[in-house]
PDB file of C-alpha atoms in Angstrom:
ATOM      1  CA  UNK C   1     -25.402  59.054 -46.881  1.00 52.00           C
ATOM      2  CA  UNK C   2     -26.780  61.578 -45.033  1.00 57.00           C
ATOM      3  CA  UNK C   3     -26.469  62.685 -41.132  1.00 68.00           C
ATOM      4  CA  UNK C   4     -26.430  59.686 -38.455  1.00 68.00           C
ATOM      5  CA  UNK C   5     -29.594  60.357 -36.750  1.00 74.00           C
ATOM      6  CA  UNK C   6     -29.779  59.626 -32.530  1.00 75.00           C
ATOM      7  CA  UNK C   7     -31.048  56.443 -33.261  1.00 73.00           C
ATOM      8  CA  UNK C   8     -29.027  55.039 -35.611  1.00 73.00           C
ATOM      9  CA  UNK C   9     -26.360  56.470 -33.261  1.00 75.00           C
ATOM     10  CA  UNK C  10     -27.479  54.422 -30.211  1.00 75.00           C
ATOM     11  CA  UNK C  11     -27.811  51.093 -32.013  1.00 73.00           C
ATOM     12  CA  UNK C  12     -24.433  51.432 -33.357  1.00 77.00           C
ATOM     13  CA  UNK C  13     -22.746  51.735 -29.953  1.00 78.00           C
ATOM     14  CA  UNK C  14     -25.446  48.432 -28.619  1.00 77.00           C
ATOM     15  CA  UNK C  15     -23.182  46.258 -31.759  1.00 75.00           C
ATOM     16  CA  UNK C  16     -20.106  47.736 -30.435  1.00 75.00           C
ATOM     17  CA  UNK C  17     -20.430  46.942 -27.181  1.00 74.00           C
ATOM     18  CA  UNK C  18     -21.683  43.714 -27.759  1.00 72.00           C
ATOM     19  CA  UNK C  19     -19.560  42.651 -30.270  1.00 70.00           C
ATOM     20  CA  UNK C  20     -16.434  43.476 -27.475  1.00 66.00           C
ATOM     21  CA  UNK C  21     -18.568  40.944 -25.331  1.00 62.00           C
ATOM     22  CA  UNK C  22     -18.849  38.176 -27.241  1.00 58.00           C
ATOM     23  CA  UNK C  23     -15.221  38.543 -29.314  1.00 59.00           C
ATOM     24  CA  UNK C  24     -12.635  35.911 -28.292  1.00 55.00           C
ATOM     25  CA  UNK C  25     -10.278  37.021 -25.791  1.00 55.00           C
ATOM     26  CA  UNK C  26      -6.784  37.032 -27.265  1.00 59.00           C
ATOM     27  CA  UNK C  27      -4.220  35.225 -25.809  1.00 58.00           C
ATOM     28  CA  UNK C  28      -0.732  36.978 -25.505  1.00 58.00           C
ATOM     29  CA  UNK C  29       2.295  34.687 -24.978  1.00 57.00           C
ATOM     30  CA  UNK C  30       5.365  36.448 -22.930  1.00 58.00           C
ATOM     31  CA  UNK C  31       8.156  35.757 -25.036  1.00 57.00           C
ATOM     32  CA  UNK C  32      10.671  37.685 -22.963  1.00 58.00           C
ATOM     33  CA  UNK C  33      13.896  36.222 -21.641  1.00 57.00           C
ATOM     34  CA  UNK C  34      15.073  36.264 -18.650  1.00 60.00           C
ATOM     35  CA  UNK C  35      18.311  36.851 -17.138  1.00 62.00           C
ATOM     36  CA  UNK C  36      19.125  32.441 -17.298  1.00 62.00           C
ATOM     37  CA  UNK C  37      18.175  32.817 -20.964  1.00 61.00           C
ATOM     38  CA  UNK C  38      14.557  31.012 -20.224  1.00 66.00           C
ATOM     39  CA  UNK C  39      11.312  32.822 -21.428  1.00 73.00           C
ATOM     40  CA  UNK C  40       8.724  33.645 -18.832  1.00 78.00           C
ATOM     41  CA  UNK C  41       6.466  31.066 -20.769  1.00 79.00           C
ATOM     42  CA  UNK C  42       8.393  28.357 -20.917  1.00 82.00           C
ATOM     43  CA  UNK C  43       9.535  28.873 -17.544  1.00 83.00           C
ATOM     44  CA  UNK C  44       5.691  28.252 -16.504  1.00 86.00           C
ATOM     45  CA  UNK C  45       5.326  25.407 -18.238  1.00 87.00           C
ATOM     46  CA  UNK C  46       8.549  23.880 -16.325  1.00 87.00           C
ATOM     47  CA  UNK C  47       6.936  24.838 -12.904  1.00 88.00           C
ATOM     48  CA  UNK C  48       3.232  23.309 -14.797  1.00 90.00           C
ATOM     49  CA  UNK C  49       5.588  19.694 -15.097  1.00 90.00           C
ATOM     50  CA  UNK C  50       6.920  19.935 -11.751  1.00 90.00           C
ATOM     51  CA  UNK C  51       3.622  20.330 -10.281  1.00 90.00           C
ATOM     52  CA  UNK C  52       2.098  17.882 -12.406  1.00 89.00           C
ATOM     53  CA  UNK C  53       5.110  15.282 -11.091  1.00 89.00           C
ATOM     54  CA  UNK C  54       4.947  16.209  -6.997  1.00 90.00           C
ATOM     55  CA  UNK C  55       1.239  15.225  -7.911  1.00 88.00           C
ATOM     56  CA  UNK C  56       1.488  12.311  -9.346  1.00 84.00           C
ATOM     57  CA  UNK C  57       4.206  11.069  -6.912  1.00 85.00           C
ATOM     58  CA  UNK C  58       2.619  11.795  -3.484  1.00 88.00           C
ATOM     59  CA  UNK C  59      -1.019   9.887  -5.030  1.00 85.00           C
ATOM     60  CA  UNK C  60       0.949   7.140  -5.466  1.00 80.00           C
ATOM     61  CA  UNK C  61       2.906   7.432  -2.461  1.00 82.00           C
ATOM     62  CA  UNK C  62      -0.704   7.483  -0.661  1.00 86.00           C
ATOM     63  CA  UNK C  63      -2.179   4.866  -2.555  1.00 83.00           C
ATOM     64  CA  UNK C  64       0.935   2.666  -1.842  1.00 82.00           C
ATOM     65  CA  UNK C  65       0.554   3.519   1.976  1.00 84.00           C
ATOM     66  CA  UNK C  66      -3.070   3.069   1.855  1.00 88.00           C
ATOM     67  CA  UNK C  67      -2.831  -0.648   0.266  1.00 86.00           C
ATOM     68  CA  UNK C  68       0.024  -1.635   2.637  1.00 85.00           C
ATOM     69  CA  UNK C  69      -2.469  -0.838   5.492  1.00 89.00           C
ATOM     70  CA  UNK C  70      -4.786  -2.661   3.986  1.00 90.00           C
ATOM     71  CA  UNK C  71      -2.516  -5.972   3.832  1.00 89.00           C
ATOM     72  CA  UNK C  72      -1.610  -5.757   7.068  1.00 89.00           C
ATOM     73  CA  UNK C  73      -4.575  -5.401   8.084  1.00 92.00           C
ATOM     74  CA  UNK C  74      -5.542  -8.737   6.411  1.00 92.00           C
ATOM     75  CA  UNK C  75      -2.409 -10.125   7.869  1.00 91.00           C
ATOM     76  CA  UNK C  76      -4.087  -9.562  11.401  1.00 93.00           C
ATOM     77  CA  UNK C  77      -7.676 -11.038  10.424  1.00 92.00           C
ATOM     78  CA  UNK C  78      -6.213 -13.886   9.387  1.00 91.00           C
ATOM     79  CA  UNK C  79      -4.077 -14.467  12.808  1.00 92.00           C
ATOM     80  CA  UNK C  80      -7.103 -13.366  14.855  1.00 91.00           C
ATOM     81  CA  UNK C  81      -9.224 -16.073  13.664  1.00 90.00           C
ATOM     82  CA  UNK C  82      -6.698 -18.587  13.717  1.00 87.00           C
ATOM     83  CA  UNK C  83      -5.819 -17.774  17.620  1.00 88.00           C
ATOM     84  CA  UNK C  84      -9.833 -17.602  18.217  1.00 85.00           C
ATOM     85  CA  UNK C  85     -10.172 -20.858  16.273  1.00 82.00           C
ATOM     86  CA  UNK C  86     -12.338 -19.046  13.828  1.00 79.00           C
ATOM     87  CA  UNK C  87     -11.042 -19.800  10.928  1.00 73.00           C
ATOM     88  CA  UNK C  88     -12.927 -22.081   8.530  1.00 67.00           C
ATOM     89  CA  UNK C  89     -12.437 -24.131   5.719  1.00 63.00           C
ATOM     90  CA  UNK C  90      -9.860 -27.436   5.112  1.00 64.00           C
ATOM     91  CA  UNK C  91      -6.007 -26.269   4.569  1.00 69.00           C
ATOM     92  CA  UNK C  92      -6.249 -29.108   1.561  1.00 77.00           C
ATOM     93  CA  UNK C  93      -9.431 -27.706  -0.137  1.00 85.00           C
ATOM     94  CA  UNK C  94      -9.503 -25.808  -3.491  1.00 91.00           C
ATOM     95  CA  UNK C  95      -9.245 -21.962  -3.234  1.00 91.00           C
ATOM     96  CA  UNK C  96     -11.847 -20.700  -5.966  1.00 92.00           C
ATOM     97  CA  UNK C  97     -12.112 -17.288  -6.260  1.00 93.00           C
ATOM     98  CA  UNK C  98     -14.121 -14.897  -8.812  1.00 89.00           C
ATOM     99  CA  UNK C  99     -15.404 -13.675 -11.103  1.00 93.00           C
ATOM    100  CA  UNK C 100     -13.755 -10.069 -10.631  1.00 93.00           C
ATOM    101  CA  UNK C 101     -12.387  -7.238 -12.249  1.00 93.00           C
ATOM    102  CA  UNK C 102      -8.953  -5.919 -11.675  1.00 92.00           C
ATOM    103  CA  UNK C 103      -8.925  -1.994 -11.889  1.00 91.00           C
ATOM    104  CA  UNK C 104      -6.748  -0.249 -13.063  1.00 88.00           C
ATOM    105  CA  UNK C 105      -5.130   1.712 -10.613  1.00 83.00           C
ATOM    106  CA  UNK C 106      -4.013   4.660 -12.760  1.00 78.00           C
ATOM    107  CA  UNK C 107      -7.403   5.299 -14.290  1.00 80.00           C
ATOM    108  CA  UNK C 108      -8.778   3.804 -17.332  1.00 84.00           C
ATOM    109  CA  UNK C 109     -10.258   0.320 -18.494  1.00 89.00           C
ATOM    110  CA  UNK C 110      -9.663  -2.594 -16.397  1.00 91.00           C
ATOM    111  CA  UNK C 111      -6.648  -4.710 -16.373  1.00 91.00           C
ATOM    112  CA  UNK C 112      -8.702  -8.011 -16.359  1.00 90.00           C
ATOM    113  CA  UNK C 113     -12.388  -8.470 -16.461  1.00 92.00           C
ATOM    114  CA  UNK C 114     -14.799 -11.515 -15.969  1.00 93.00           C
ATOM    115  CA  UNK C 115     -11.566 -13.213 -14.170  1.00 92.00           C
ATOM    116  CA  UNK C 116     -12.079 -16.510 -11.716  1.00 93.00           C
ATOM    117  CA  UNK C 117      -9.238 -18.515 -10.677  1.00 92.00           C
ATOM    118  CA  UNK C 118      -8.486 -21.843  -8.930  1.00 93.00           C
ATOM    119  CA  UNK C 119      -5.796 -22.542  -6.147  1.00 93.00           C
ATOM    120  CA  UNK C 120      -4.866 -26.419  -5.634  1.00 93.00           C
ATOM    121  CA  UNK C 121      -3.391 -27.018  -2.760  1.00 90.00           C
ATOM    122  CA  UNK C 122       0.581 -28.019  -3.538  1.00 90.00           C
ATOM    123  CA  UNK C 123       0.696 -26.545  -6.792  1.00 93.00           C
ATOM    124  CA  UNK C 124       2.690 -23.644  -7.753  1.00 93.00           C
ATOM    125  CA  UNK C 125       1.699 -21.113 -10.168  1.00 94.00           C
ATOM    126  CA  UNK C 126       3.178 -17.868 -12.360  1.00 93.00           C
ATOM    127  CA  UNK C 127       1.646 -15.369 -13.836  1.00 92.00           C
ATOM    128  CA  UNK C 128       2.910 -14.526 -17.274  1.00 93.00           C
ATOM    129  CA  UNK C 129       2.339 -10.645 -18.686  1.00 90.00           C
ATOM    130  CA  UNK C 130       4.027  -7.869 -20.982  1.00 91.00           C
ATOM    131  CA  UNK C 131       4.921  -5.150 -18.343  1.00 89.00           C
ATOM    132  CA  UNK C 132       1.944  -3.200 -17.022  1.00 83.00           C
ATOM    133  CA  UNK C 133      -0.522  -6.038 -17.994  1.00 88.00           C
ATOM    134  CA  UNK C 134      -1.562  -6.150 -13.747  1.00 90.00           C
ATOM    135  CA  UNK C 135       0.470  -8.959 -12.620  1.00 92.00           C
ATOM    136  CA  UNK C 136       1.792  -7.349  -9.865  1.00 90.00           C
ATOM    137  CA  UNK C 137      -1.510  -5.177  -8.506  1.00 90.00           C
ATOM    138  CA  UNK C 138      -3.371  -8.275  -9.022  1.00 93.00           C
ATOM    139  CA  UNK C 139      -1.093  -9.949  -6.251  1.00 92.00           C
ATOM    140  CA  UNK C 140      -1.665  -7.374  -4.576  1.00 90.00           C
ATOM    141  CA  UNK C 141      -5.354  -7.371  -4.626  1.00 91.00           C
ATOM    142  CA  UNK C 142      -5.385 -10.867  -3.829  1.00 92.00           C
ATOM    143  CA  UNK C 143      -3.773 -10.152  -1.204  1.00 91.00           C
ATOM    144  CA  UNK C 144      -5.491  -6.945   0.585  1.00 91.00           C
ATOM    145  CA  UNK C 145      -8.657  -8.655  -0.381  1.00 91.00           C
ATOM    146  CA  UNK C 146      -9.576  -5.720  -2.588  1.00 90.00           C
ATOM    147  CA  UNK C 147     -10.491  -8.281  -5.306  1.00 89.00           C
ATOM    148  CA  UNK C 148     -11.738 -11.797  -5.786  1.00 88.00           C
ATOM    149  CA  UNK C 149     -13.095 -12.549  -2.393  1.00 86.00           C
ATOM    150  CA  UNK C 150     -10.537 -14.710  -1.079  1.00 89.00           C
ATOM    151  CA  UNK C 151     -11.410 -16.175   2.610  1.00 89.00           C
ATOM    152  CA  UNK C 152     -10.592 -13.596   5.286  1.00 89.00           C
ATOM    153  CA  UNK C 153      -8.907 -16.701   7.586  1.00 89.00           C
ATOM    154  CA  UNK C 154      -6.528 -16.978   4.914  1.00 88.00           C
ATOM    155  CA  UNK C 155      -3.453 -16.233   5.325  1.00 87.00           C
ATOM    156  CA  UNK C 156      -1.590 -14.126   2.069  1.00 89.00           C
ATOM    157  CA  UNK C 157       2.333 -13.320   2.581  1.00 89.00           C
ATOM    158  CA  UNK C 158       3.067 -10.801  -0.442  1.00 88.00           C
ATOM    159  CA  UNK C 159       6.469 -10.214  -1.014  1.00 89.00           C
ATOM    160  CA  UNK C 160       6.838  -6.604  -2.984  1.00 83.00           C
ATOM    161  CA  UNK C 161       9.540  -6.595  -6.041  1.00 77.00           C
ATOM    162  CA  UNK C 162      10.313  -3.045  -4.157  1.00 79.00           C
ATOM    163  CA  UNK C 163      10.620  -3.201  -0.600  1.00 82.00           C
ATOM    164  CA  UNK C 164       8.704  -0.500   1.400  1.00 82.00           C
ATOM    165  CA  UNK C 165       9.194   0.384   4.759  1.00 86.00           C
ATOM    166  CA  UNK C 166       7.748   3.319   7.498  1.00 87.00           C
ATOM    167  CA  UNK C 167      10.589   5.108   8.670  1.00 90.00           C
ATOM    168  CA  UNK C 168      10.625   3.268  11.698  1.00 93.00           C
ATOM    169  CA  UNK C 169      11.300   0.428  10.072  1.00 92.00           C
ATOM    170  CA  UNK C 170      13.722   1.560   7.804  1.00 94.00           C
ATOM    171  CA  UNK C 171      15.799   2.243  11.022  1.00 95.00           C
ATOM    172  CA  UNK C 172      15.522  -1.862  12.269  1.00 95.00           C
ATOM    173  CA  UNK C 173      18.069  -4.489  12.234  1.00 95.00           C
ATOM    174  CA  UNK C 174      17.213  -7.357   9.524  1.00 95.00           C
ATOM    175  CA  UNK C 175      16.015 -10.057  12.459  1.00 95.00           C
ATOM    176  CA  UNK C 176      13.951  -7.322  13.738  1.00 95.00           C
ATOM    177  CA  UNK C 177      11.912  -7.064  10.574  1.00 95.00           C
ATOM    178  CA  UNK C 178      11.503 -10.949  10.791  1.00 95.00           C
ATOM    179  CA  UNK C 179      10.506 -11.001  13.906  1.00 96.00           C
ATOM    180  CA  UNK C 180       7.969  -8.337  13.664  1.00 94.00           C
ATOM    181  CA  UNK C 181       6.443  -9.883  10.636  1.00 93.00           C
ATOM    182  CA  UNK C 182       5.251 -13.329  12.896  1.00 94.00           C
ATOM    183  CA  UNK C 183       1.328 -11.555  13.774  1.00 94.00           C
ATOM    184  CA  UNK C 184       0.662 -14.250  15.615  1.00 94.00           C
ATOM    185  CA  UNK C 185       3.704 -14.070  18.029  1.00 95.00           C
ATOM    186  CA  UNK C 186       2.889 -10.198  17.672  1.00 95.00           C
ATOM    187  CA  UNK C 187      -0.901 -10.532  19.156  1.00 95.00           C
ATOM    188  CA  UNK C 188      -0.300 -13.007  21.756  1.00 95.00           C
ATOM    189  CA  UNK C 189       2.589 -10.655  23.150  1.00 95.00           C
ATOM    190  CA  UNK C 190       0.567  -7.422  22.916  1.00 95.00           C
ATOM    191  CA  UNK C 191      -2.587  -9.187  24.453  1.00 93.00           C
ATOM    192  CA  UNK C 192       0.139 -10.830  27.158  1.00 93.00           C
ATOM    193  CA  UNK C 193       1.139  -7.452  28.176  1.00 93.00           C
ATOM    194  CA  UNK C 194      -2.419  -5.972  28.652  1.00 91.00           C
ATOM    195  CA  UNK C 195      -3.653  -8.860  30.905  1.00 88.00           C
ATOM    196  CA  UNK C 196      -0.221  -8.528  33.148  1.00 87.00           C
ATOM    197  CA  UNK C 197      -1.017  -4.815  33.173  1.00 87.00           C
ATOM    198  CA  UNK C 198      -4.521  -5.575  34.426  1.00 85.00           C
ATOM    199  CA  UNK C 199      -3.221  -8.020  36.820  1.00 81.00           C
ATOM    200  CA  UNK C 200      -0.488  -5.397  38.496  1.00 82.00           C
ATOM    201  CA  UNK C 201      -3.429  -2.403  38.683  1.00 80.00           C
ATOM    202  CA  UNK C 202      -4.079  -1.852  42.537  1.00 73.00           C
ATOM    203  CA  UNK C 203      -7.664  -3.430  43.647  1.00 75.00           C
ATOM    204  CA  UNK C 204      -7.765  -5.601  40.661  1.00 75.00           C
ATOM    205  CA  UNK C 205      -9.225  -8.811  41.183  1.00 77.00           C
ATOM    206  CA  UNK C 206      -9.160 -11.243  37.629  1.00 74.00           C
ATOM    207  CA  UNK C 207     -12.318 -13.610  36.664  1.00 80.00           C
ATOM    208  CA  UNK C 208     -12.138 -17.032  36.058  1.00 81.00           C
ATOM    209  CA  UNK C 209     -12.466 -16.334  32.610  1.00 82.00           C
ATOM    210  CA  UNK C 210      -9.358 -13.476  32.493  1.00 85.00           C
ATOM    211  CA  UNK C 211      -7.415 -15.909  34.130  1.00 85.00           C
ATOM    212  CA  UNK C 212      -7.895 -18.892  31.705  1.00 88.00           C
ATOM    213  CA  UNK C 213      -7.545 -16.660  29.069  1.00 89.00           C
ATOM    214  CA  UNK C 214      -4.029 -14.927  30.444  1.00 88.00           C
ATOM    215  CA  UNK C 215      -2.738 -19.197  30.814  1.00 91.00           C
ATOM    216  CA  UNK C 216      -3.987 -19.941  27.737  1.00 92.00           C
ATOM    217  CA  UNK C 217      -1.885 -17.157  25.863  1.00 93.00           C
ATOM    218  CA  UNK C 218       0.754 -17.883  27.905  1.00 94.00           C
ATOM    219  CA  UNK C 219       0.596 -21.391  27.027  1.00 94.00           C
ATOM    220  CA  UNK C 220       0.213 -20.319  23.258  1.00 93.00           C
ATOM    221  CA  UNK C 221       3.620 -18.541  23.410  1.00 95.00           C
ATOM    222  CA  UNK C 222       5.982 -21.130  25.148  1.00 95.00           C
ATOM    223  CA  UNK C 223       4.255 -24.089  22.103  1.00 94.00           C
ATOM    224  CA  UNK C 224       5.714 -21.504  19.297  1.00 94.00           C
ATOM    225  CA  UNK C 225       9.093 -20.681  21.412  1.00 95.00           C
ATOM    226  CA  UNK C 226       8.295 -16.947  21.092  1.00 95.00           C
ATOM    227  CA  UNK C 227      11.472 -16.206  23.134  1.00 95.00           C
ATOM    228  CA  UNK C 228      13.641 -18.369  20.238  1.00 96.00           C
ATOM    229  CA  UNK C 229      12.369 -16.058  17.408  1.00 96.00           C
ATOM    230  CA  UNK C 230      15.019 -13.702  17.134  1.00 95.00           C
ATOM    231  CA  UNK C 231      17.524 -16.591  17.146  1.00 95.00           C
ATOM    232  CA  UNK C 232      15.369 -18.197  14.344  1.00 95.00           C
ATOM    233  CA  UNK C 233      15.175 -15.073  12.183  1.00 95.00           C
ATOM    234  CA  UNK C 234      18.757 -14.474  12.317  1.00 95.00           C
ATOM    235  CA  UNK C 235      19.441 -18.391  11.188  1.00 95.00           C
ATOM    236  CA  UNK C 236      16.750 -17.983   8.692  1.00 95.00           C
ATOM    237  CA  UNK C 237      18.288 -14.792   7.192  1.00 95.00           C
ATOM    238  CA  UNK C 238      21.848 -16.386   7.216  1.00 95.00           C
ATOM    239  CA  UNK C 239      20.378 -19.168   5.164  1.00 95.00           C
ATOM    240  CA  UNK C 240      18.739 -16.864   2.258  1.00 94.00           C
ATOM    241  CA  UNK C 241      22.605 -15.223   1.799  1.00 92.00           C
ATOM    242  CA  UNK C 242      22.685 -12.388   4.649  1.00 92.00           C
ATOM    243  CA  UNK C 243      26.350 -12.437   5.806  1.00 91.00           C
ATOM    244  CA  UNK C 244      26.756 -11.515  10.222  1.00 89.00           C
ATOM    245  CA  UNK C 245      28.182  -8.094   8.625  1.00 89.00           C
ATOM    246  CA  UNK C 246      24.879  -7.123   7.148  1.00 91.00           C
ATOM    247  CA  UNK C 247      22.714  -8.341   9.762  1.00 91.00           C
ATOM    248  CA  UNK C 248      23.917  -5.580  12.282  1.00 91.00           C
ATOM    249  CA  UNK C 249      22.943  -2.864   9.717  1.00 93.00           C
ATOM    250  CA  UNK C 250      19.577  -0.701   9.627  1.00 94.00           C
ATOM    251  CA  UNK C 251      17.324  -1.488   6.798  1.00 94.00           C
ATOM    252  CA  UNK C 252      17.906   1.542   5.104  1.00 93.00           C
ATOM    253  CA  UNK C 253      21.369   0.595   5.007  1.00 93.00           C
ATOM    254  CA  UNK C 254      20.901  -3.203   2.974  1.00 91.00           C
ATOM    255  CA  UNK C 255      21.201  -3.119  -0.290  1.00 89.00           C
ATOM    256  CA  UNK C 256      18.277  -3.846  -2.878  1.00 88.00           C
ATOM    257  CA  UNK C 257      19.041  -7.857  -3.277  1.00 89.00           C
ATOM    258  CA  UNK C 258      20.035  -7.579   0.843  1.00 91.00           C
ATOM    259  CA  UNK C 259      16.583  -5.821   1.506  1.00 91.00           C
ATOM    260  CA  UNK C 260      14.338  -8.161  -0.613  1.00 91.00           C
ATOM    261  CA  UNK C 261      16.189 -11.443   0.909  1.00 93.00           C
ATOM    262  CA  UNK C 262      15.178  -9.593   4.439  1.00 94.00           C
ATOM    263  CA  UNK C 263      11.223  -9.728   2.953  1.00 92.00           C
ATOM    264  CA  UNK C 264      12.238 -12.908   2.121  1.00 93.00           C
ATOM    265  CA  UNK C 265      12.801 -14.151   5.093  1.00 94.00           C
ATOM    266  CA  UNK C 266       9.638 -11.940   7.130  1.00 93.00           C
ATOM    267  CA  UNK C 267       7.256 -13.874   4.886  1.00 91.00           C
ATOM    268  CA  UNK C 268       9.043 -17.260   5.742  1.00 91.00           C
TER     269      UNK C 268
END
């Protein structure tokens, strides 16, 4: 061949350059150890896993916090409109919920599609399932109303095979998480309190209306012996197998059998 001319030259150098470009960029694994023996790339996919897990743990400590919110908050409908006299429907009627789907909460196809079901009054049902086939998240569905449309009057007390509790409450004595799990006693107390506060302001002069209403709660907390309740929750917890020793602990303190006998016992 003879001389490259200018041209030639020039075009060369374009094929170069592009070829650099578009060529796949090569992917160098640091095999070096360190001084703990580790290599620097297998030391990245530890800290990879780790991250992955702290993930994956605090979504599902939010999504546990966020459907416990949601049950209370169901809890409290329910009392509401049974202290209003709102709530609707017979106590010996049929419960007929669905159809639904049941997510699934860790991504993927649903647990159970097309589903309806039918409560009778008296009965008592199970739910039957291979681990991880929903039986538990669709209790708790049920419950938080997520799914299956289920009366907002009624009342749902869901007792978790793991107990979870705020800090707060991890810090409580067993008859105080009994106590505090009676709404109704809960609402007519907090709502007590506001209309004393009102009363005690300076210059404040109650309605007819405020003042029915403060007799009426009043009179709603002497017919369910609000005052007896921590004398009932500590009976109540005796009965389900929680010995005086135990019942002077914190939460945290009870074992798993003591703290799901204490759940018990709040849903009783």
């Amino acid at each position: 061949k003879g001389p490259t001319t200018a041209l030639e030259a020039k075009v060369l150098r374009e094929q170069e350059e592009l070829r650099k470009g578009v060529a796949a960029v090569e992917i160098v694994y640091d095999r070096s150890v360190g001084d703990d023996g580790e290599s620097a790339a297998a030391r990245k996919d530890a800290e990879r896993l780790a991250a992955r897990r702290a993930y994956l743990a605090n979504e599902a400590a939010r999504q546990s916090a966020e459907l416990a919110a949601e049950l209370e908050e169901a809890r409290v409908v329910a009392a509401r409109s049974r202290l209003s006299g709102e709530a609707s429907g017979s106590r010996l009627a049929a419960i007929e919920l669905g159809p639904f789907q049941l997510p699934n909460p860790g991504g993927g196809a649903d647990l159970i599609e097309n589903a309806c079901m039918i409560l009778v009054p008296g009965h008592r049902y199970g739910l039957i399932g291979r681990n991880g086939k929903g039986k538990s998240t669709l209790l708790k569905f049920l419950a938080s109303r997520r799914v299956g449309n289920l009366d907002p009057c009624t009342s749902v007390h869901y007792v978790s095979q793991e107990l979870h509790l705020t800090p707060e409450q991890e810090e409580w004595r067993p008859a105080a998480l009994v106590v505090e799990a009676d709404v109704e006693r809960r609402l007519l107390l907090a709502e007590s309190a506001e209309l004393a506060a009102k009363a005690e302001a300076k210059g404040y002069a109650p309605g007819a209306g405020e003042e029915k209403r403060r007799l009426d709660v009043e009179d709603a907390l002497i017919q369910m012996d609000a005052a007896g309740a921590p004398g009932r929750a500590s009976a109540l917890l005796h009965n389900l197998g929680i010995p005086e020793a135990l019942m002077d602990r914190p939460m945290r303190a009870l074992s798993g059998g003591g703290g799901g006998r204490a759940a018990l016992a709040a849903a009783l």
